[in-house]
GROMACS .gro file of N, CA and C in nm:
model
  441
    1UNK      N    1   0.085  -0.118   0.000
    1UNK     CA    2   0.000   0.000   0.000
    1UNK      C    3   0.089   0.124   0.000
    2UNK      N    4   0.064   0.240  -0.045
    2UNK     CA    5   0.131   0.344  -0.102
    2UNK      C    6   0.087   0.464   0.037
    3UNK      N    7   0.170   0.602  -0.021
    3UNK     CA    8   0.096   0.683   0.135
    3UNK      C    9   0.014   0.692   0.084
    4UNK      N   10  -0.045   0.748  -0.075
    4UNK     CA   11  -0.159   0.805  -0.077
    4UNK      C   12  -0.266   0.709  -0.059
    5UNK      N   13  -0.268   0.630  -0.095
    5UNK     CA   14  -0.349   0.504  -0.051
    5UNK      C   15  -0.412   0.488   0.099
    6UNK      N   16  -0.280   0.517   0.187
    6UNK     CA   17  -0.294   0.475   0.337
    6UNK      C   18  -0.352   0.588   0.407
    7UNK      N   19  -0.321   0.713   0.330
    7UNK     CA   20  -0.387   0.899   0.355
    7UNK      C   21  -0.494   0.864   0.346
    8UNK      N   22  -0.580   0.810   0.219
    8UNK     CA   23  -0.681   0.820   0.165
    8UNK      C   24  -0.794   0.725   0.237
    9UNK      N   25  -0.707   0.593   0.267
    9UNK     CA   26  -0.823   0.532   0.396
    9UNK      C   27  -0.837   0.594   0.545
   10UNK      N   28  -0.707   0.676   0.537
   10UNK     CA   29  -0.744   0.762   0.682
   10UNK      C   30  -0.833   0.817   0.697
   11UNK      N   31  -0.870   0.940   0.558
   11UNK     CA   32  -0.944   1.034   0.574
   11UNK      C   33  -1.082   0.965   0.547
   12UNK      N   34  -1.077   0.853   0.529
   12UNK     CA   35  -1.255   0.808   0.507
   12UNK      C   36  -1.289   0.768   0.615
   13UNK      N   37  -1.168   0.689   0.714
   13UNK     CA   38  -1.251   0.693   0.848
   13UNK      C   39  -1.293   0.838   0.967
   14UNK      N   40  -1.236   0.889   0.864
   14UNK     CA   41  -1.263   1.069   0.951
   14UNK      C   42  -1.423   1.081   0.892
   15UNK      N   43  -1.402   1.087   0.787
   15UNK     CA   44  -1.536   1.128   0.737
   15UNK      C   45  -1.639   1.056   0.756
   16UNK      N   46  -1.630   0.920   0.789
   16UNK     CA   47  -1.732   0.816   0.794
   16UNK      C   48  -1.791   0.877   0.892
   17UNK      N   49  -1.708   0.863   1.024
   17UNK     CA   50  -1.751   0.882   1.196
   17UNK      C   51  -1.752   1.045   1.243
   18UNK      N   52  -1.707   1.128   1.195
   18UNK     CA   53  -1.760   1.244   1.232
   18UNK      C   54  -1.768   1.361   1.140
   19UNK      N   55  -1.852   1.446   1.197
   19UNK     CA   56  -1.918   1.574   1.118
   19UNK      C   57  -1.797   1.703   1.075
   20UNK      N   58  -1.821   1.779   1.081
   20UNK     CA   59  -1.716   1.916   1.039
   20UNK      C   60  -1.703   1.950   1.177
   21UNK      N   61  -1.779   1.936   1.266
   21UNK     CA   62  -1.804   2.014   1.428
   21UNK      C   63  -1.695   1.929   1.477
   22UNK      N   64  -1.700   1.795   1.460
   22UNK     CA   65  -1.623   1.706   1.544
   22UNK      C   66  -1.477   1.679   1.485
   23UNK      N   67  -1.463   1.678   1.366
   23UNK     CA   68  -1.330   1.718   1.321
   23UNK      C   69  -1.267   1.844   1.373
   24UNK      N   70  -1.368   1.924   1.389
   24UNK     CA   71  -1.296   2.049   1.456
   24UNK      C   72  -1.240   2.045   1.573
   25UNK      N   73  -1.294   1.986   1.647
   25UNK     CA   74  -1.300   1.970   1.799
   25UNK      C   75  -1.211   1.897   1.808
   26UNK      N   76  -1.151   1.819   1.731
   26UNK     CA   77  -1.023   1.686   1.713
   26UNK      C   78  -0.923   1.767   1.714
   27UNK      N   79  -0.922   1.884   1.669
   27UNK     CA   80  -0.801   1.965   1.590
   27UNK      C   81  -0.779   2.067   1.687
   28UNK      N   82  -0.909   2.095   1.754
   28UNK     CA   83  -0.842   2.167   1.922
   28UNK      C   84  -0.802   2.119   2.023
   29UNK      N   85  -0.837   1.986   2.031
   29UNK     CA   86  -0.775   1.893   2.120
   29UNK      C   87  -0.625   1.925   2.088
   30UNK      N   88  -0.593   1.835   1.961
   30UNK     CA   89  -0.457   1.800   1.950
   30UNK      C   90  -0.414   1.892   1.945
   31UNK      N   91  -0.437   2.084   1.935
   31UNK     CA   92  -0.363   2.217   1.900
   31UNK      C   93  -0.316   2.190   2.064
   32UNK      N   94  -0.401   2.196   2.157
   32UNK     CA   95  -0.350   2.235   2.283
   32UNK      C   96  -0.294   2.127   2.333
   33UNK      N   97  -0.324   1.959   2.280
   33UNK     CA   98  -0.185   1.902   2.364
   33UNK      C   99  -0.070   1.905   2.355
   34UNK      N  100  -0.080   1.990   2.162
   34UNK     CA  101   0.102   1.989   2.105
   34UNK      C  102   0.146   2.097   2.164
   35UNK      N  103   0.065   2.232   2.178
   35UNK     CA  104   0.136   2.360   2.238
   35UNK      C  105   0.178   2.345   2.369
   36UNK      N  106   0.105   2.267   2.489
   36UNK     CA  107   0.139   2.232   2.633
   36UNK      C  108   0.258   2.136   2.639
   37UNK      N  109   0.264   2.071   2.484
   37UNK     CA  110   0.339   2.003   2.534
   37UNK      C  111   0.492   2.030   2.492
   38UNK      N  112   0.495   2.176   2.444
   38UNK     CA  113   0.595   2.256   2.388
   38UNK      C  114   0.624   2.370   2.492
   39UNK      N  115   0.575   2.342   2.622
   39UNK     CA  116   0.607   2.433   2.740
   39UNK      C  117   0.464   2.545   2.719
   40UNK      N  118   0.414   2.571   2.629
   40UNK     CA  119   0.326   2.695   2.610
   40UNK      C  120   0.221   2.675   2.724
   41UNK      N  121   0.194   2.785   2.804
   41UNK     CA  122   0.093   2.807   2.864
   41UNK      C  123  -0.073   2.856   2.757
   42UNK      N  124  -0.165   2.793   2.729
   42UNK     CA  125  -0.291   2.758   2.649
   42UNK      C  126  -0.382   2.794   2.710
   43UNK      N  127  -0.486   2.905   2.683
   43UNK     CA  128  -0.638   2.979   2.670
   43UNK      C  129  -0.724   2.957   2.565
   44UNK      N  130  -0.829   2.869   2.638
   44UNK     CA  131  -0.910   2.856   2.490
   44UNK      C  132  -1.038   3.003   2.518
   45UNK      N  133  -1.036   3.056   2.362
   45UNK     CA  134  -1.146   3.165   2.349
   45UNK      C  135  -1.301   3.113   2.369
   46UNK      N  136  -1.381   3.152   2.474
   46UNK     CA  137  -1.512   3.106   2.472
   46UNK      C  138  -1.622   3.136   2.423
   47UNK      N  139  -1.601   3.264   2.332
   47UNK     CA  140  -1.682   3.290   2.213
   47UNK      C  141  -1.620   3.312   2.101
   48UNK      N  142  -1.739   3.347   1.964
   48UNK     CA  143  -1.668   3.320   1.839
   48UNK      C  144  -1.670   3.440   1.809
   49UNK      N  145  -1.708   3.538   1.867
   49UNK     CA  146  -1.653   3.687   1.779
   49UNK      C  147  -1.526   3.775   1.725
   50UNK      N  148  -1.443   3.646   1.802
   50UNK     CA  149  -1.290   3.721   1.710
   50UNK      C  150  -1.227   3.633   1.662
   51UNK      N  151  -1.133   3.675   1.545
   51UNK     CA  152  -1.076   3.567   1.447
   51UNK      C  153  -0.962   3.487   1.473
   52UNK      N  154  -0.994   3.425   1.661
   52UNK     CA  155  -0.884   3.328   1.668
   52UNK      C  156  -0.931   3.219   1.820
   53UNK      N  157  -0.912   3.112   1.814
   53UNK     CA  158  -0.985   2.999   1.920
   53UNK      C  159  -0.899   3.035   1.997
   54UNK      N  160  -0.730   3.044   2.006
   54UNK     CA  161  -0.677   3.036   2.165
   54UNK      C  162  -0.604   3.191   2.186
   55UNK      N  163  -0.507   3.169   2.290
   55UNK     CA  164  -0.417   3.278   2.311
   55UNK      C  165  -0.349   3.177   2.361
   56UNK      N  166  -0.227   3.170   2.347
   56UNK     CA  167  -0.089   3.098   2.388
   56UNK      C  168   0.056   3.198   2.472
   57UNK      N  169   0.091   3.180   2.561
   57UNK     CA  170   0.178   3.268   2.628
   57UNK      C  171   0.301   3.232   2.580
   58UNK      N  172   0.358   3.303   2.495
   58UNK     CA  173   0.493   3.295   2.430
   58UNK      C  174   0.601   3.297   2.583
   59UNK      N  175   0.594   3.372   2.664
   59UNK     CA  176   0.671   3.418   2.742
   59UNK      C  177   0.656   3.554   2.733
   60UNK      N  178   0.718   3.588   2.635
   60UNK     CA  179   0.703   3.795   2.640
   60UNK      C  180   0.575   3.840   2.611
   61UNK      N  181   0.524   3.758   2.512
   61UNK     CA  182   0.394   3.817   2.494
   61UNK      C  183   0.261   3.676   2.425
   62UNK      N  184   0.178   3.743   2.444
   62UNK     CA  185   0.043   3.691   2.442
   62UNK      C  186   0.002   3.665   2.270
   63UNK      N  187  -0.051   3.540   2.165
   63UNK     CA  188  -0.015   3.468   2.048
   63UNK      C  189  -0.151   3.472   2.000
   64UNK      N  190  -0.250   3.553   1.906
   64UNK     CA  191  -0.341   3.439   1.885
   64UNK      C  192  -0.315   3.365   1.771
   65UNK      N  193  -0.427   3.259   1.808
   65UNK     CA  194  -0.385   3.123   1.739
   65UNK      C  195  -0.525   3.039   1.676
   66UNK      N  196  -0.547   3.096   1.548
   66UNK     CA  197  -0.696   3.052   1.469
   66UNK      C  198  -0.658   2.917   1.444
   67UNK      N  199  -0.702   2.801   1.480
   67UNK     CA  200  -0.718   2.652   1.435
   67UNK      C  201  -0.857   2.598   1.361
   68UNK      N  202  -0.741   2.560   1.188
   68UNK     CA  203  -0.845   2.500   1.108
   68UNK      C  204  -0.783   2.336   1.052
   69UNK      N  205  -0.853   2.291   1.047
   69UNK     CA  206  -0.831   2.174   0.987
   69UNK      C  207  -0.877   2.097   0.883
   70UNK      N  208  -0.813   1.975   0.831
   70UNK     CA  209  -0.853   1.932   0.673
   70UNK      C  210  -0.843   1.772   0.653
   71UNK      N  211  -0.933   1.719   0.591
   71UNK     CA  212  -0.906   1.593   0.571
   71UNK      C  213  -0.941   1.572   0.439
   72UNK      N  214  -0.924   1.671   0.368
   72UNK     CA  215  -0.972   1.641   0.234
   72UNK      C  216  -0.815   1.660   0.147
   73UNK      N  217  -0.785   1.542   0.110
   73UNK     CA  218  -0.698   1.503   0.031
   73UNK      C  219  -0.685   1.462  -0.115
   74UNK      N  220  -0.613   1.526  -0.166
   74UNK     CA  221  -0.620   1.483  -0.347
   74UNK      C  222  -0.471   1.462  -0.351
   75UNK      N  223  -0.402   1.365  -0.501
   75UNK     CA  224  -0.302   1.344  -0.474
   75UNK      C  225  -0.260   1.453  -0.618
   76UNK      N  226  -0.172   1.502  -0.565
   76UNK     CA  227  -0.078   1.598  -0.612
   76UNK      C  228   0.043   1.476  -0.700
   77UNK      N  229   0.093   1.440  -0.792
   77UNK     CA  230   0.199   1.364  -0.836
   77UNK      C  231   0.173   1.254  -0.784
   78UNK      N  232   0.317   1.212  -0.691
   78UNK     CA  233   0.288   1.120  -0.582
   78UNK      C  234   0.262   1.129  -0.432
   79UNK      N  235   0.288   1.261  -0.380
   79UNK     CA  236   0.244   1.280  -0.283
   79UNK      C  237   0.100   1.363  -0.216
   80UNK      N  238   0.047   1.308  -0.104
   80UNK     CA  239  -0.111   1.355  -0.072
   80UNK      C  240  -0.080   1.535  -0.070
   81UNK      N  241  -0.175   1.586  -0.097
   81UNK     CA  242  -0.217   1.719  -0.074
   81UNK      C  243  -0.324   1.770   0.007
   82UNK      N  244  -0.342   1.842   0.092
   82UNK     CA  245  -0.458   1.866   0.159
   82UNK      C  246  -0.495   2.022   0.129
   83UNK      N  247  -0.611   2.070   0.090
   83UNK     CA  248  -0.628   2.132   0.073
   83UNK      C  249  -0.758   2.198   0.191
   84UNK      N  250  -0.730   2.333   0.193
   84UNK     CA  251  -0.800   2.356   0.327
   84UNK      C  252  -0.850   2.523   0.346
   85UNK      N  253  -1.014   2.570   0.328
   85UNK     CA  254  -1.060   2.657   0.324
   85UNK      C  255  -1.049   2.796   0.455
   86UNK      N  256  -0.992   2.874   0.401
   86UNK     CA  257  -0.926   2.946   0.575
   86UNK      C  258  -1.040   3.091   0.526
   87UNK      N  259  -1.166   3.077   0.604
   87UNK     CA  260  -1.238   3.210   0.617
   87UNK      C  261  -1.312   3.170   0.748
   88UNK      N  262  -1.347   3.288   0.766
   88UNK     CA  263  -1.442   3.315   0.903
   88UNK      C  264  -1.589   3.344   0.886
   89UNK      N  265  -1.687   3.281   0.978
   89UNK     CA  266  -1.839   3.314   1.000
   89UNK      C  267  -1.812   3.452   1.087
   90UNK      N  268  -1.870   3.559   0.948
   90UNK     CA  269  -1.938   3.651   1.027
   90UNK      C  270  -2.125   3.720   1.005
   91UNK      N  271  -2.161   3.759   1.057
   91UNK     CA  272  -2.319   3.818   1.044
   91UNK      C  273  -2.412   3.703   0.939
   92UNK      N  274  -2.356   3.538   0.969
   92UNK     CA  275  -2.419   3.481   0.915
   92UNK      C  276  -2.330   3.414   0.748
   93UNK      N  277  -2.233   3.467   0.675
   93UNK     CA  278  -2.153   3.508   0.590
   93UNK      C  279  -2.017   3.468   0.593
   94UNK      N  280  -1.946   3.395   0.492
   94UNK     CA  281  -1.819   3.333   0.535
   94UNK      C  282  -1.724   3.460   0.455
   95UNK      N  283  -1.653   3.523   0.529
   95UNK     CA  284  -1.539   3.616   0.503
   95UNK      C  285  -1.390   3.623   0.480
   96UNK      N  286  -1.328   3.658   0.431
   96UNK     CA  287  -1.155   3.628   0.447
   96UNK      C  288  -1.099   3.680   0.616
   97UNK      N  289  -0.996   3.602   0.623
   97UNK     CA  290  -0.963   3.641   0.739
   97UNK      C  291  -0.827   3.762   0.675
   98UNK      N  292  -0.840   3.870   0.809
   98UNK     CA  293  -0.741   4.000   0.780
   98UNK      C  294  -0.631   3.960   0.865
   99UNK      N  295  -0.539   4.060   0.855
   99UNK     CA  296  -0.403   4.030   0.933
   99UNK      C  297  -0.411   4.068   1.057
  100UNK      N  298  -0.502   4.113   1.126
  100UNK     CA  299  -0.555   4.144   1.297
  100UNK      C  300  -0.617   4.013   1.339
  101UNK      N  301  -0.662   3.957   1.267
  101UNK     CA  302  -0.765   3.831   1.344
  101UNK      C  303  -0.695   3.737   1.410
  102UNK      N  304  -0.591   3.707   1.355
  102UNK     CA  305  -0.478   3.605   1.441
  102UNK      C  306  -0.330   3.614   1.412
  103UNK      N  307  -0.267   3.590   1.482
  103UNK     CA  308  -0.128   3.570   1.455
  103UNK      C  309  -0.081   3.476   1.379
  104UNK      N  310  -0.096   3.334   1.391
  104UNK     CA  311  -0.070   3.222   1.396
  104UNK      C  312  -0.217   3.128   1.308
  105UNK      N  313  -0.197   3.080   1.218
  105UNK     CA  314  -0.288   2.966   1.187
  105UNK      C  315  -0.207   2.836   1.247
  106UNK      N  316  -0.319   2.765   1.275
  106UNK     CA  317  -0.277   2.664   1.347
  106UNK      C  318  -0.325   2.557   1.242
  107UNK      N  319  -0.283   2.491   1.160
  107UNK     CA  320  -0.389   2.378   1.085
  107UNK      C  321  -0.350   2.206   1.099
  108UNK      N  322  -0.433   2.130   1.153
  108UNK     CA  323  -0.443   2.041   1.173
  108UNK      C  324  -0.457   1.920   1.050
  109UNK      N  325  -0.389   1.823   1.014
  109UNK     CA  326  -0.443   1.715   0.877
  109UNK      C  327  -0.471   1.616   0.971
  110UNK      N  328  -0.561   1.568   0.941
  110UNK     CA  329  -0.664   1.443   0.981
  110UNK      C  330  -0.539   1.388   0.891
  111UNK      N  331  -0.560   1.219   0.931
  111UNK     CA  332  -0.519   1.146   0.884
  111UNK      C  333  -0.398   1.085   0.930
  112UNK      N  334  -0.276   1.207   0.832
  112UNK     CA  335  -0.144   1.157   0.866
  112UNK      C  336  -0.077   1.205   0.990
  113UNK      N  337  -0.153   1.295   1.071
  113UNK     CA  338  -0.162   1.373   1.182
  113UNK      C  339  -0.055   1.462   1.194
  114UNK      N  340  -0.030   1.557   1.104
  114UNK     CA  341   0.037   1.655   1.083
  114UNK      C  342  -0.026   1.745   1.166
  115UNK      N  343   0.051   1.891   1.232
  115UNK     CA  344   0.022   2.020   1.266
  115UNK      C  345   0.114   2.125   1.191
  116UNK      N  346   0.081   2.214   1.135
  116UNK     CA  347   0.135   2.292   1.097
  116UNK      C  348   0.114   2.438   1.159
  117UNK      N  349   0.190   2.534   1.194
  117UNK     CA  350   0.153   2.698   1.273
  117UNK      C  351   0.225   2.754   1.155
  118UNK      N  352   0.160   2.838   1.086
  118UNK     CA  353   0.197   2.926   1.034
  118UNK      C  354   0.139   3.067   1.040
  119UNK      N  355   0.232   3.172   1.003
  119UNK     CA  356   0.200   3.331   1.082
  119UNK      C  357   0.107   3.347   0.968
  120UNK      N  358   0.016   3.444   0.995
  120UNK     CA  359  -0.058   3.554   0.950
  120UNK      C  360   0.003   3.601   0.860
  121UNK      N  361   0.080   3.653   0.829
  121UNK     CA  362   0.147   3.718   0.659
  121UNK      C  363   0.135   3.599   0.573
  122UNK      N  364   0.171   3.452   0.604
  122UNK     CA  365   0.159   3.372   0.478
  122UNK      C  366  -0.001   3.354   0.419
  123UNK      N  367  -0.107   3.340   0.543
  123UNK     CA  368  -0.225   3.322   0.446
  123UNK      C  369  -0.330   3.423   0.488
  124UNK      N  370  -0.277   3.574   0.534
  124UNK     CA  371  -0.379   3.671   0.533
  124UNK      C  372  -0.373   3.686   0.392
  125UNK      N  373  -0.569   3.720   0.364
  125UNK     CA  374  -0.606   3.717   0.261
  125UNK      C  375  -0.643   3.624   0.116
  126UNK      N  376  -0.579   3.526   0.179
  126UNK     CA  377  -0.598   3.403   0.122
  126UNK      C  378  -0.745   3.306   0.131
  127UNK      N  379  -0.778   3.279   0.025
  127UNK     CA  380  -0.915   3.211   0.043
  127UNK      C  381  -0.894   3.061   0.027
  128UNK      N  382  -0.775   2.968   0.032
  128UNK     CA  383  -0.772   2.844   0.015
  128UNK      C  384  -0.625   2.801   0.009
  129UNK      N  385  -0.621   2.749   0.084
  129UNK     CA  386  -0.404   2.648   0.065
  129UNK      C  387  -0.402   2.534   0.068
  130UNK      N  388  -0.288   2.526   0.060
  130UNK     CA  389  -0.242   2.336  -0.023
  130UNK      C  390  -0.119   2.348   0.069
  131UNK      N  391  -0.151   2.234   0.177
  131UNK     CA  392  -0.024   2.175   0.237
  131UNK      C  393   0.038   2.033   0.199
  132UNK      N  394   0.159   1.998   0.208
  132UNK     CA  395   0.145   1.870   0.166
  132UNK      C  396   0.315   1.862   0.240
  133UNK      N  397   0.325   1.755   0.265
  133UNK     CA  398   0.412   1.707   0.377
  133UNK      C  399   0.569   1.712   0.295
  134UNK      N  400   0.583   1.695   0.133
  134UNK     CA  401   0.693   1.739   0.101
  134UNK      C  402   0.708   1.841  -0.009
  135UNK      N  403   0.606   1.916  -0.096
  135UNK     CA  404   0.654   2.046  -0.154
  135UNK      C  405   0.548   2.118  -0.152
  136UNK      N  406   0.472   2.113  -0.051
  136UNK     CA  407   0.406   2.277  -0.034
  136UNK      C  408   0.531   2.411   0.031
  137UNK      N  409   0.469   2.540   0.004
  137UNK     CA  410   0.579   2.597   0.053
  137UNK      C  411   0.536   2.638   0.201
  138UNK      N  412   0.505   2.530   0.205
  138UNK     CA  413   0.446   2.529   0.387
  138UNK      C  414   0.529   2.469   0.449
  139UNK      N  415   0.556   2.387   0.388
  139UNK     CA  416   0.692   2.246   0.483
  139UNK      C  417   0.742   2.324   0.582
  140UNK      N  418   0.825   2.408   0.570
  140UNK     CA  419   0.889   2.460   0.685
  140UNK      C  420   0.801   2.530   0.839
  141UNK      N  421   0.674   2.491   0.788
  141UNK     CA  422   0.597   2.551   0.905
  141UNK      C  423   0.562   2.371   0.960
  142UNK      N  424   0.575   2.293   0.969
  142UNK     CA  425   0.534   2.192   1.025
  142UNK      C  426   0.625   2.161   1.151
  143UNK      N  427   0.523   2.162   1.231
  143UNK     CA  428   0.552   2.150   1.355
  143UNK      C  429   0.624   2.272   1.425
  144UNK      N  430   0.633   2.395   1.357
  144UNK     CA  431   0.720   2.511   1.374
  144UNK      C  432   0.680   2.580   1.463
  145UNK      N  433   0.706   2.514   1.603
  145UNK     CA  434   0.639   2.569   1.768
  145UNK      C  435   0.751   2.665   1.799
  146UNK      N  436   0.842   2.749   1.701
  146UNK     CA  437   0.891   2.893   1.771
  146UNK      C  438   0.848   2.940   1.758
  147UNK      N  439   0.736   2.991   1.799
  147UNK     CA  440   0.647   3.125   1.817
  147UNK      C  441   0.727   3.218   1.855
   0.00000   0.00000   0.00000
């Protein structure tokens, strides 16, 4: 069996057994056990009116940190691609996110259980990205807990 093969039965047992709510909720779990478990002190936001789920204590200063996640995979060549929609619910209305709403995207892949943090300048304004574990130009954000 191949990765994309072994990606591709991952993400069907994601999709089989849970909704978009509960994939989400998978992807805040695992944001705050990887950041705690990177020394970060972790605040989860208890409403949705601003464009980021946590605040993370760098030490000097205070991080936000929007977490989205993806299990939707297509294969790029030979390696999986995930592709993954980054806007915000507002007044009912899905919007781009601006460079105030968060610091940090946090994005989660179902499956091969990747995390990736990447800052706010790479996908403010962006309505859609493609990570993929060896030539997105994301690679270097995987697992990239120097905040």
């Amino acid at each position: 069996m191949c990765v994309g093969e072994f990606a591709s039965l991952s993400v069907f047992y994601y999709h089989l057994y849970m909704n978009e709510q509960e994939l989400g909720m998978v992807a805040e779990i695992e944001f705050k056990k990887r950041a705690v478990s990177n020394g970060f002190i972790v605040c989860k936001v208890l409403n949705d009116r601003g464009g980021y789920d946590f605040i993370i204590d760098c030490g000097d200063r205070l991080t936000k940190i929007q977490v989205k996640s993806s299990s939707s995979v297509e294969m790029r060549g030979t390696s999986p691609s995930y592709n993954l929609t980054i806007k915000k619910r507002k007044s009912g209305s899905r919007t781009l996110y601006d460079k105030n709403d968060y610091d940090f995207l946090a994005i989660y892949i179902h499956g091969p259980n990747m995390m990736y943090i990447i800052p706010i300048a790479e996908t403010s304004g962006k309505m859609r990205i493609f990570v993929n574990s060896k030539k997105s130009k994301y690679t270097k954000y995987l697992d990239a807990w120097n905040l």
